[in-house]
């Protein structure tokens, strides 16, 4: 069977860990994180100047991470909202099947548990519950990935028929729109940051600069929102 369009290209495991390390409660952003990078220290003390540059770069990177997590959280929220009705209908379809196997029952239980987790999330909270959002996206992604890689047989045919009946293919457009919007926001964020760096700062963060260039050149959106984002997040571990 093929439900590859349902396998979420964004892996949130690393973002989940970073969300825990950088909880929104108590974090702050500099007043002007990007332009702060291009400001030159007026002190004549080279050591102080160097320390100031490092501090500004560190603060700007901190803000860059927070902005990235916010964009990913918004995307993940959209994914969960789009998936909510889909998986609820899928559960009803599977429960209505008289020839459910033990394997199908296990999937019903997994999907039902994932749905309950989504329904517990307060999306209107003043501070987005990033850990809950990323964890739910990961779980939904794992479930659909397991379904996608099932061996051909009665179970896979039953699942495919259930997907067809609930009109799951129509969700593909909505998912793609979400991915495209996320990519647009990330690209602008990364471009602004990279262009604001001085030559000294670019040399200090040459690996990050190289990553910016590779992200810009990559044309596959799943690669961008998958492996490349995972790699980007390792710079902040």
mmCIF file of N, CA and C in Angstrom, residues 6 12 16 20 36 44 52 67 70-71 80 83 85 124 148 168 177 187 196 203 209 211 217 232:
data_model
loop_
_atom_site.group_PDB
_atom_site.id
_atom_site.type_symbol
_atom_site.label_atom_id
_atom_site.label_comp_id
_atom_site.label_asym_id
_atom_site.label_seq_id
_atom_site.Cartn_x
_atom_site.Cartn_y
_atom_site.Cartn_z
ATOM 1 N N UNK A 6 1.303 10.624 3.609
ATOM 2 C CA UNK A 6 0.904 10.835 4.997
ATOM 3 C C UNK A 6 2.085 10.776 5.949
ATOM 4 N N UNK A 12 10.446 15.582 14.423
ATOM 5 C CA UNK A 12 10.457 16.550 15.529
ATOM 6 C C UNK A 12 11.190 16.044 16.756
ATOM 7 N N UNK A 16 11.961 18.365 19.823
ATOM 8 C CA UNK A 16 11.329 18.076 21.104
ATOM 9 C C UNK A 16 12.334 18.222 22.237
ATOM 10 N N UNK A 20 12.514 21.243 25.273
ATOM 11 C CA UNK A 20 12.640 21.010 26.711
ATOM 12 C C UNK A 20 13.814 21.789 27.281
ATOM 13 N N UNK A 36 21.922 43.296 15.515
ATOM 14 C CA UNK A 36 22.945 43.334 16.562
ATOM 15 C C UNK A 36 24.231 42.688 16.081
ATOM 16 N N UNK A 44 38.583 50.215 22.270
ATOM 17 C CA UNK A 44 39.905 50.007 21.692
ATOM 18 C C UNK A 44 40.544 48.734 22.213
ATOM 19 N N UNK A 52 32.661 41.020 23.043
ATOM 20 C CA UNK A 52 31.378 41.602 22.665
ATOM 21 C C UNK A 52 30.804 40.933 21.421
ATOM 22 N N UNK A 67 13.221 31.385 17.235
ATOM 23 C CA UNK A 67 12.389 31.678 16.069
ATOM 24 C C UNK A 67 12.151 30.419 15.235
ATOM 25 N N UNK A 70 9.678 28.202 16.967
ATOM 26 C CA UNK A 70 8.340 28.760 16.844
ATOM 27 C C UNK A 70 7.720 28.418 15.487
ATOM 28 N N UNK A 71 8.529 28.534 14.430
ATOM 29 C CA UNK A 71 8.039 28.208 13.085
ATOM 30 C C UNK A 71 7.692 26.723 12.997
ATOM 31 N N UNK A 80 -1.273 18.843 13.135
ATOM 32 C CA UNK A 80 -2.164 18.170 14.081
ATOM 33 C C UNK A 80 -3.619 18.545 13.834
ATOM 34 N N UNK A 83 -4.727 16.731 10.778
ATOM 35 C CA UNK A 83 -4.788 15.291 11.026
ATOM 36 C C UNK A 83 -5.931 14.901 11.945
ATOM 37 N N UNK A 85 -9.294 15.438 12.316
ATOM 38 C CA UNK A 85 -10.502 14.835 11.759
ATOM 39 C C UNK A 85 -10.171 13.571 10.973
ATOM 40 N N UNK A 124 -4.541 27.061 22.402
ATOM 41 C CA UNK A 124 -4.781 28.490 22.637
ATOM 42 C C UNK A 124 -4.037 29.009 23.863
ATOM 43 N N UNK A 148 2.723 2.706 6.224
ATOM 44 C CA UNK A 148 3.262 2.822 4.869
ATOM 45 C C UNK A 148 4.188 1.662 4.523
ATOM 46 N N UNK A 168 -8.680 10.508 2.304
ATOM 47 C CA UNK A 168 -7.411 10.953 2.875
ATOM 48 C C UNK A 168 -6.507 11.644 1.851
ATOM 49 N N UNK A 177 0.702 22.601 1.383
ATOM 50 C CA UNK A 177 0.602 24.039 1.623
ATOM 51 C C UNK A 177 1.270 24.421 2.935
ATOM 52 N N UNK A 187 13.264 29.978 5.275
ATOM 53 C CA UNK A 187 14.227 30.514 4.315
ATOM 54 C C UNK A 187 14.489 31.991 4.583
ATOM 55 N N UNK A 196 23.234 39.116 7.890
ATOM 56 C CA UNK A 196 23.554 40.075 8.941
ATOM 57 C C UNK A 196 24.914 39.813 9.591
ATOM 58 N N UNK A 203 33.358 33.550 9.930
ATOM 59 C CA UNK A 203 34.487 32.649 10.141
ATOM 60 C C UNK A 203 34.317 31.843 11.428
ATOM 61 N N UNK A 209 27.329 28.650 8.497
ATOM 62 C CA UNK A 209 27.265 29.349 7.215
ATOM 63 C C UNK A 209 27.191 28.350 6.063
ATOM 64 N N UNK A 211 25.991 25.405 6.259
ATOM 65 C CA UNK A 211 24.660 24.805 6.310
ATOM 66 C C UNK A 211 23.639 25.722 5.647
ATOM 67 N N UNK A 217 20.365 25.803 -1.405
ATOM 68 C CA UNK A 217 20.513 25.120 -2.692
ATOM 69 C C UNK A 217 19.630 23.879 -2.804
ATOM 70 N N UNK A 232 20.651 21.121 11.363
ATOM 71 C CA UNK A 232 20.694 22.484 11.876
ATOM 72 C C UNK A 232 20.533 22.518 13.394
#
